Amino acid sequence: MRHRVVVLALDGLLPFELGIPQRIFGLAKSTDPGAPDPKLYDVATCSVRPPGPVTTDADFTIMVRLGPEALATADTVVIPASYELGPVHDEGRLTDELAAAFAYIRPGTRLVSICTGSYVLAAAGRLDGRPATTHWSSADHFQQLFPRVLVDPDVLFIDDGDVLTSAGVAAGIDLCLHIVRRDHGTAVANDVARRTVVPPHRDGGQAQYIQRPVPEDRFATTTGARAWALGRLDRPILLRDMAQQESMSVRTFTRRFREEVGISPGQWLTQQRVERARGLLEATDLSVDQVARGAGFGTPTSLRQHMQAALGVSPTVYRRTFRAGARGR
């Protein structure tokens, strides 16, 4: 059966963020050509009230056909941002409508927030003692309002198992792609990313606020060097080699890279190699030694160290867990 995702639409919602779960989960399809039903998720939208109009922060409203009882059918509940949270934002407490809606959610349901949707989870007590994030501009207020939440304002998203939170706007795309990758593997997530024309992976620990995210026109970028590196991840790549691709000094290249990507070239390379290793472990029967070489880590020891640091598991455990999960889906 498909995994059921229910998106809770609140008055004052941001249409862009409301559409993210529909787009990302709705496009996820099985890579098994023999699957009788390739769609992996069933996505529905509900309101805290009976079916009817829900206001947005734009010059239009949306019609929602499901009421809060739909939350009882959810395997995952997603709460996008809203600009009209009222006492949730101002006092840190749920409205009676929201409290009644949350009562429908079954124990064990995965909870996900996008941007300031985290206020709703926190007001419901679902983030107490847990790490969470929200939009960087709201982080200080969020922490003051919910002192029991372990707020990290400097990341794109946080995966704490059955509760996941993201920073603002496009970080919701990163989080939903991460969930697809966690549920069904790299190949499915990459296919969704290709069809939505977005990067297939931005690590959750990447800084959410980059001072100059779009380089000024007169400056060269590091895009070419990144494409060059991705084409040779199985070989040694030195920082000076990447800098030479853009005809920059190492110092200038490193500074420009951080400005554009938010992390250092070395951190980025490690992330890409871990992703390459994950794909090889999921989709091939290559030995761990061969995967290590194919991902550019060189030795199984290096691969194990980096996967343990990034994912908390060894290559062997990752492969076994992923394939066991794939058989059970």
XYZ file of C-alpha atoms in Angstrom:
329
model
C 0.000 0.000 0.000
C 1.075 3.554 -0.652
C 2.438 5.634 2.202
C -0.241 8.187 3.102
C 0.926 11.809 3.421
C -1.599 14.336 4.732
C -0.754 18.036 4.466
C -2.419 20.314 7.012
C -3.455 23.593 5.350
C -3.789 26.472 7.808
C -5.184 29.953 7.157
C -2.486 32.360 5.996
C -0.509 29.548 4.400
C 2.221 30.114 1.815
C 1.085 28.518 -1.473
C 4.631 27.640 -2.533
C 5.284 25.633 0.607
C 1.861 23.997 0.514
C 2.704 22.672 -2.949
C 6.072 21.160 -2.038
C 4.778 17.874 -0.524
C 2.311 17.401 -3.388
C 5.054 17.857 -5.955
C 7.867 15.882 -4.326
C 5.918 12.955 -2.880
C 3.477 12.918 -5.773
C 6.275 12.329 -8.286
C 7.972 9.515 -6.360
C 7.660 6.261 -8.280
C 9.066 2.788 -7.836
C 12.125 1.911 -9.905
C 10.834 -1.669 -10.172
C 9.470 -2.050 -13.734
C 7.245 -4.882 -12.543
C 5.553 -2.898 -9.774
C 1.745 -3.059 -10.253
C 1.386 0.447 -8.826
C 4.519 2.551 -9.289
C 3.313 5.499 -7.181
C 4.851 5.329 -3.721
C 2.860 7.991 -1.866
C -0.768 9.015 -1.623
C -0.869 12.760 -0.858
C -3.940 14.555 0.484
C -4.597 18.040 1.884
C -6.905 18.791 4.793
C -8.051 21.743 6.865
C -8.617 22.122 10.608
C -12.255 22.840 9.737
C -14.863 21.062 7.606
C -14.126 21.185 3.850
C -14.107 24.687 2.443
C -11.923 27.716 1.697
C -8.537 28.314 3.324
C -6.896 31.734 3.020
C -3.334 32.220 1.798
C -0.816 35.032 2.044
C -1.440 35.693 -1.663
C -4.447 37.284 -3.382
C -6.385 34.024 -3.633
C -7.879 31.338 -1.424
C -7.814 27.580 -1.937
C -10.632 25.075 -1.601
C -9.769 22.106 0.615
C -11.980 19.052 0.220
C -11.003 17.218 3.414
C -11.529 18.084 7.059
C -9.293 17.303 10.068
C -10.494 13.699 10.301
C -8.197 12.971 7.326
C -5.271 13.253 9.761
C -6.328 9.917 11.250
C -5.442 8.231 7.944
C -1.910 9.672 7.756
C 1.373 7.810 7.939
C 3.095 11.206 7.663
C 1.635 14.619 8.512
C 3.230 17.699 6.915
C 2.613 21.206 8.295
C 3.685 24.023 5.941
C 4.247 27.604 7.075
C 1.459 30.069 7.814
C 1.466 33.801 8.494
C -1.708 33.623 10.588
C -0.814 31.306 13.458
C -2.264 33.620 16.107
C -1.744 32.273 19.644
C 0.503 29.529 18.288
C 3.037 32.154 17.234
C 2.315 34.743 19.918
C 1.745 32.587 23.014
C 3.065 29.145 22.104
C -0.272 27.359 22.472
C -2.596 25.582 20.080
C -6.000 26.971 19.199
C -8.973 24.782 20.070
C -9.329 23.911 16.359
C -5.705 22.845 16.080
C -5.818 20.864 19.315
C -8.898 19.016 18.073
C -7.207 18.358 14.736
C -4.063 16.999 16.395
C -6.182 14.593 18.411
C -6.883 12.727 15.156
C -3.189 11.962 14.568
C -2.380 8.357 15.429
C 0.557 7.498 17.725
C 3.666 6.733 15.683
C 2.699 9.009 12.788
C 5.716 10.790 11.311
C 5.505 14.563 11.777
C 7.104 17.048 9.386
C 7.162 20.848 9.422
C 8.255 23.293 6.735
C 9.537 26.700 7.851
C 7.352 28.189 10.626
C 5.150 25.108 10.608
C 7.538 24.129 13.399
C 5.629 26.512 15.698
C 2.621 24.210 15.460
C 4.639 21.112 16.355
C 6.285 22.946 19.254
C 2.978 24.307 20.580
C 1.633 20.747 20.502
C 4.567 19.641 22.682
C 5.990 17.410 19.943
C 9.413 19.116 19.945
C 10.121 19.263 23.682
C 13.650 18.068 24.357
C 14.251 17.451 20.668
C 16.437 19.167 18.048
C 14.532 21.305 15.557
C 14.971 24.164 13.140
C 12.838 26.857 11.542
C 13.372 29.868 9.287
C 16.525 31.688 10.384
C 14.646 34.983 10.840
C 12.282 33.353 13.369
C 14.850 31.274 15.244
C 15.417 33.668 18.174
C 11.705 34.200 18.757
C 11.057 30.479 18.388
C 13.685 29.635 21.010
C 12.353 32.219 23.464
C 8.789 30.973 23.031
C 9.744 27.295 23.284
C 12.774 27.075 25.606
C 12.529 23.264 25.840
C 13.201 22.846 22.120
C 16.837 22.395 21.035
C 16.830 24.960 18.248
C 19.529 24.926 15.571
C 19.090 27.992 13.340
C 22.015 27.187 11.054
C 20.846 24.105 9.163
C 18.503 23.366 6.258
C 16.638 20.585 8.029
C 16.815 18.202 10.971
C 15.839 14.544 10.863
C 15.093 13.327 14.385
C 13.516 10.053 13.364
C 9.741 10.402 13.613
C 9.856 14.217 13.751
C 11.532 16.273 11.021
C 11.744 20.057 10.701
C 13.073 22.316 7.961
C 14.152 25.894 7.512
C 12.288 28.273 5.223
C 10.820 27.911 1.757
C 13.141 25.895 -0.526
C 14.560 23.969 2.437
C 11.192 22.218 2.450
C 12.130 20.734 -0.917
C 15.405 19.484 0.547
C 13.584 17.898 3.474
C 10.932 16.186 1.358
C 13.607 14.823 -1.000
C 15.502 13.605 2.058
C 12.386 11.757 3.237
C 11.935 10.126 -0.179
C 15.606 9.130 -0.119
C 15.245 7.752 3.412
C 12.102 5.807 2.503
C 13.002 4.524 -0.948
C 16.650 5.195 -1.712
C 18.822 7.470 -3.817
C 17.592 6.362 -7.239
C 13.966 7.296 -6.502
C 14.916 10.622 -4.898
C 17.242 11.514 -7.777
C 14.485 10.773 -10.279
C 12.123 13.133 -8.438
C 14.844 15.797 -8.320
C 15.499 15.507 -12.047
C 11.823 15.884 -12.883
C 11.440 18.905 -10.619
C 14.752 20.385 -11.843
C 16.240 20.843 -8.380
C 19.523 19.654 -6.826
C 19.130 16.007 -5.803
C 20.805 16.527 -2.449
C 21.703 19.353 -0.115
C 22.913 18.062 3.205
C 20.744 19.028 6.163
C 23.727 20.469 7.999
C 24.414 22.988 5.259
C 24.022 26.614 6.332
C 20.534 27.910 5.519
C 21.538 31.543 5.163
C 24.341 32.499 2.805
C 25.214 36.181 2.770
C 25.603 36.353 -1.009
C 23.758 33.319 -2.471
C 23.826 34.653 -6.049
C 27.272 35.897 -7.185
C 27.419 39.303 -8.763
C 27.570 39.185 -12.562
C 31.140 40.400 -12.760
C 32.387 37.435 -10.719
C 33.100 33.988 -12.079
C 31.373 31.073 -10.375
C 32.488 27.642 -9.231
C 29.787 25.774 -11.147
C 32.186 24.393 -13.749
C 34.559 23.070 -11.119
C 31.738 21.288 -9.333
C 30.548 19.666 -12.553
C 34.126 18.636 -13.333
C 34.540 17.090 -9.880
C 31.258 15.188 -10.078
C 32.478 13.549 -13.263
C 35.564 12.137 -11.557
C 34.600 11.373 -7.976
C 36.313 7.996 -8.260
C 39.692 9.698 -8.689
C 41.792 11.928 -6.429
C 40.684 15.557 -6.536
C 42.861 18.269 -5.045
C 41.667 21.725 -4.139
C 44.150 23.269 -6.553
C 42.741 21.073 -9.343
C 39.262 22.467 -8.759
C 40.582 26.026 -8.580
C 42.398 25.553 -11.889
C 39.114 24.642 -13.582
C 37.958 28.206 -12.912
C 41.388 29.840 -13.405
C 41.358 31.053 -9.804
C 43.857 30.977 -7.002
C 43.109 28.435 -4.289
C 42.305 31.221 -1.842
C 39.875 32.989 -4.188
C 38.251 29.739 -5.234
C 37.736 28.625 -1.636
C 36.143 31.949 -0.693
C 33.903 31.972 -3.779
C 32.904 28.349 -3.223
C 31.770 29.063 0.343
C 29.810 32.093 -0.850
C 27.948 30.038 -3.453
C 27.515 26.677 -1.713
C 27.680 27.533 1.990
C 30.326 24.927 2.875
C 33.975 24.327 2.014
C 35.067 22.452 -1.141
C 36.349 19.596 1.018
C 33.035 19.236 2.858
C 31.149 19.341 -0.417
C 33.357 16.650 -1.970
C 32.819 14.380 1.008
C 29.051 14.860 0.765
C 29.055 13.999 -2.937
C 31.187 10.917 -2.355
C 28.913 9.692 0.420
C 25.957 10.131 -1.938
C 27.791 8.209 -4.669
C 28.542 5.419 -2.192
C 24.906 5.268 -1.098
C 23.781 4.890 -4.690
C 26.283 2.116 -5.355
C 25.341 0.270 -2.165
C 21.651 0.496 -3.011
C 21.726 -0.294 -6.719
C 24.683 -2.661 -7.214
C 26.233 -5.789 -5.764
C 29.716 -4.285 -5.739
C 31.845 -5.206 -2.745
C 32.483 -2.590 -0.076
C 36.042 -2.324 -1.384
C 34.767 -1.631 -4.917
C 32.225 0.888 -3.619
C 34.978 2.684 -1.702
C 37.061 3.001 -4.862
C 34.074 3.963 -7.016
C 33.088 6.757 -4.638
C 36.633 8.073 -4.345
C 37.291 7.089 -0.735
C 40.033 4.703 -1.777
C 39.783 2.216 1.080
C 36.931 0.488 2.920
C 38.201 1.996 6.159
C 37.859 5.524 4.798
C 34.397 4.737 3.426
C 33.263 3.312 6.767
C 34.566 6.342 8.659
C 32.795 8.818 6.402
C 29.523 6.915 6.257
C 29.544 6.497 10.018
C 30.095 10.237 10.443
C 27.427 11.210 7.900
C 24.776 8.535 8.420
C 25.632 6.791 11.666
C 25.922 3.355 10.022
C 28.557 1.265 8.253
C 28.332 0.505 4.510
C 27.343 -3.096 5.206
C 24.588 -2.135 7.639
C 23.352 0.580 5.273
C 23.075 -1.889 2.370
C 21.377 -4.531 4.491
C 18.924 -2.047 6.031
C 18.029 -0.424 2.726
C 17.449 -3.697 0.911
C 15.437 -5.124 3.803
C 13.291 -1.985 3.753
C 12.898 -2.190 -0.022
C 11.654 -5.798 0.225
C 9.118 -4.774 2.857
C 7.651 -1.884 0.878
